[in-house]
Short mmCIF file of C-alpha atoms in Angstrom, two decimals:
data_model
loop_
_atom_site.label_atom_id
_atom_site.label_comp_id
_atom_site.label_asym_id
_atom_site.label_seq_id
_atom_site.Cartn_x
_atom_site.Cartn_y
_atom_site.Cartn_z
CA UNK P 427 105.58 96.08 118.55
CA UNK P 428 102.81 94.39 116.57
CA UNK P 429 102.66 94.80 112.84
CA UNK P 430 99.47 96.59 111.67
CA UNK P 431 97.40 94.80 109.09
CA UNK P 432 97.24 96.60 105.63
CA UNK P 433 94.02 95.30 104.22
CA UNK P 434 92.85 97.50 101.34
CA UNK P 435 89.68 95.69 100.20
CA UNK P 436 87.89 92.44 101.10
CA UNK P 437 87.37 90.76 97.79
CA UNK P 438 85.27 87.75 98.86
CA UNK P 439 84.29 86.32 102.29
CA UNK P 440 82.83 82.94 103.30
CA UNK P 441 79.93 83.84 105.67
CA UNK P 442 78.66 80.37 105.53
CA UNK P 443 81.84 79.02 107.24
CA UNK P 444 81.12 81.09 110.30
CA UNK P 445 77.62 79.48 110.47
CA UNK P 446 78.71 75.93 109.91
CA UNK P 447 81.96 76.03 111.82
CA UNK P 448 83.48 77.24 115.06
CA UNK P 449 86.81 78.97 114.14
CA UNK P 450 89.49 77.82 116.47
CA UNK P 451 92.48 79.61 114.93
CA UNK P 452 93.09 81.94 111.98
CA UNK P 453 96.10 82.60 109.81
CA UNK P 454 97.02 84.85 106.82
CA UNK P 455 98.44 83.15 103.71
CA UNK P 456 99.45 84.20 100.29
CA UNK P 457 97.90 82.52 97.30
CA UNK P 458 99.50 81.75 93.87
CA UNK P 459 97.27 83.12 91.21
CA UNK P 460 97.54 83.82 87.44
CA UNK P 461 96.78 87.28 86.07
CA UNK P 462 93.31 86.64 84.84
CA UNK P 463 92.37 85.26 88.36
CA UNK P 464 93.44 88.53 89.92
CA UNK P 465 91.47 90.67 87.48
CA UNK P 466 88.35 88.48 87.91
CA UNK P 467 88.72 88.74 91.85
CA UNK P 468 88.95 92.52 91.50
CA UNK P 469 85.67 92.58 89.53
CA UNK P 470 83.97 90.45 92.31
CA UNK P 471 83.62 87.20 90.36
CA UNK P 472 84.45 84.78 93.05
CA UNK P 473 83.06 82.46 95.77
CA UNK P 474 84.60 80.66 98.73
CA UNK P 475 81.52 78.47 99.38
CA UNK P 476 82.29 74.69 99.79
CA UNK P 477 86.07 75.33 99.78
CA UNK P 478 88.60 73.43 101.82
CA UNK P 479 92.31 73.26 102.24
CA UNK P 480 94.40 70.10 101.79
CA UNK P 481 98.08 69.51 102.71
CA UNK P 482 99.99 67.43 100.23
CA UNK P 483 103.78 66.73 100.38
CA UNK P 484 104.18 69.55 102.90
CA UNK P 485 102.39 72.17 100.74
CA UNK P 486 99.00 73.59 101.32
CA UNK P 487 96.43 73.92 98.54
CA UNK P 488 93.09 75.65 98.20
CA UNK P 489 90.50 73.42 96.80
CA UNK P 490 87.04 74.10 95.16
CA UNK P 491 87.26 77.87 95.49
CA UNK P 492 85.42 79.38 92.54
CA UNK P 493 86.96 82.31 90.61
CA UNK P 494 85.11 83.00 87.52
CA UNK P 495 86.52 83.63 84.09
CA UNK P 496 87.84 87.06 83.37
CA UNK P 497 85.35 88.47 80.85
CA UNK P 498 88.05 90.17 78.73
CA UNK P 499 90.29 87.13 78.89
CA UNK P 500 91.19 85.17 75.79
CA UNK P 501 92.18 81.54 75.15
CA UNK P 502 94.61 81.79 78.14
CA UNK P 503 91.81 82.16 80.68
CA UNK P 504 92.09 80.14 83.85
CA UNK P 505 90.07 77.06 85.05
CA UNK P 506 87.38 78.23 87.50
CA UNK P 507 87.82 75.62 90.27
CA UNK P 508 91.47 74.62 90.00
CA UNK P 509 93.62 73.88 93.01
CA UNK P 510 95.65 76.92 94.07
CA UNK P 511 98.83 76.73 96.04
CA UNK P 512 98.95 78.66 99.37
CA UNK P 513 102.16 80.44 100.29
CA UNK P 514 102.88 79.59 103.92
CA UNK P 515 105.84 78.78 106.10
CA UNK P 516 106.63 75.10 106.62
CA UNK P 517 106.17 75.34 110.30
CA UNK P 518 102.65 76.90 109.98
CA UNK P 519 101.68 74.14 107.54
CA UNK P 520 102.98 71.47 109.84
CA UNK P 521 101.15 72.98 112.80
CA UNK P 522 97.91 73.00 111.01
CA UNK P 523 98.30 69.47 109.57
CA UNK P 524 99.01 68.14 113.04
CA UNK P 525 95.90 69.78 114.56
CA UNK P 526 93.79 68.65 111.63
CA UNK P 527 94.86 64.98 111.93
CA UNK P 528 94.87 64.77 115.83
CA UNK P 529 91.73 66.74 116.61
CA UNK P 530 89.71 66.06 113.54
CA UNK P 531 89.44 69.80 112.53
CA UNK P 532 88.90 71.24 109.14
CA UNK P 533 90.95 73.90 107.30
CA UNK P 534 88.75 76.38 105.43
CA UNK P 535 89.33 79.66 103.60
CA UNK P 536 87.38 82.44 105.40
CA UNK P 537 88.04 85.48 103.13
CA UNK P 538 90.29 86.82 100.38
CA UNK P 539 91.46 90.30 100.36
CA UNK P 540 93.77 92.76 98.57
CA UNK P 541 96.64 94.31 100.55
CA UNK P 542 98.06 97.82 100.06
CA UNK P 543 100.97 96.34 98.18
CA UNK P 544 98.67 94.74 95.68
CA UNK P 545 98.94 91.08 96.82
CA UNK P 546 95.97 88.78 97.27
CA UNK P 547 95.94 87.12 100.61
CA UNK P 548 93.72 84.41 101.99
CA UNK P 549 92.52 84.28 105.64
CA UNK P 550 92.34 80.64 106.48
CA UNK P 551 90.83 79.13 109.67
CA UNK P 552 91.26 75.99 111.52
CA UNK P 553 87.64 75.01 112.25
CA UNK P 554 85.43 72.61 114.24
CA UNK P 555 81.97 71.58 112.79
CA UNK P 556 78.99 72.91 114.70
CA UNK P 557 76.15 70.63 115.67
CA UNK P 558 72.56 71.75 114.85
CA UNK P 559 71.87 72.86 118.48
CA UNK P 560 75.12 74.98 118.38
CA UNK P 561 73.97 76.69 115.16
CA UNK P 562 70.58 77.47 116.73
CA UNK P 563 72.17 78.92 119.90
CA UNK P 564 74.54 81.16 117.94
CA UNK P 565 71.58 82.51 115.98
CA UNK P 566 69.58 83.09 119.10
CA UNK P 567 72.66 84.89 120.74
CA UNK P 568 73.04 87.04 117.61
CA UNK P 569 69.38 88.11 117.57
CA UNK P 570 69.54 88.86 121.36
CA UNK P 571 72.63 91.04 120.83
CA UNK P 572 70.90 92.87 117.94
CA UNK P 573 67.90 93.56 120.11
CA UNK P 574 70.09 94.91 122.95
CA UNK P 575 71.90 97.21 120.47
CA UNK P 576 68.67 98.50 119.12
CA UNK P 577 67.29 99.27 122.66
CA UNK P 578 70.50 101.08 123.56
CA UNK P 579 70.33 103.10 120.35
CA UNK P 580 66.69 104.10 120.85
CA UNK P 581 67.07 105.07 124.54
#
């Protein structure tokens, strides 16, 4: 039996990644955060634009993800663009590392969300970069689907 996802709230998503990349595979991972980062995320002070994931010494790290300062924080507030450790199994990290190295793919964070148990999770994707004509064709296809849905709704 498949375990049902328990997503409570989407905190931040990376819509630009779906435009710039073709997502080959996705995976859910935990992320190691400090208290002020979680509070800032819940307030909506984050952005996943221009982020990427690196693998160092068998561990995965989220780089260049922006989580703003918590406005009620004090001297112990966090750095906005620090590297954050991702909590993944070794086998998952190794699988993504191999595919990244062999096929020239990129690992990008697609969204961050809050689970019912109160943990912040990151949806990461193994992505292949789109060419300009691929981006145009996907936009054309999206607009055609939108027109079809409108026509079906009106009739």
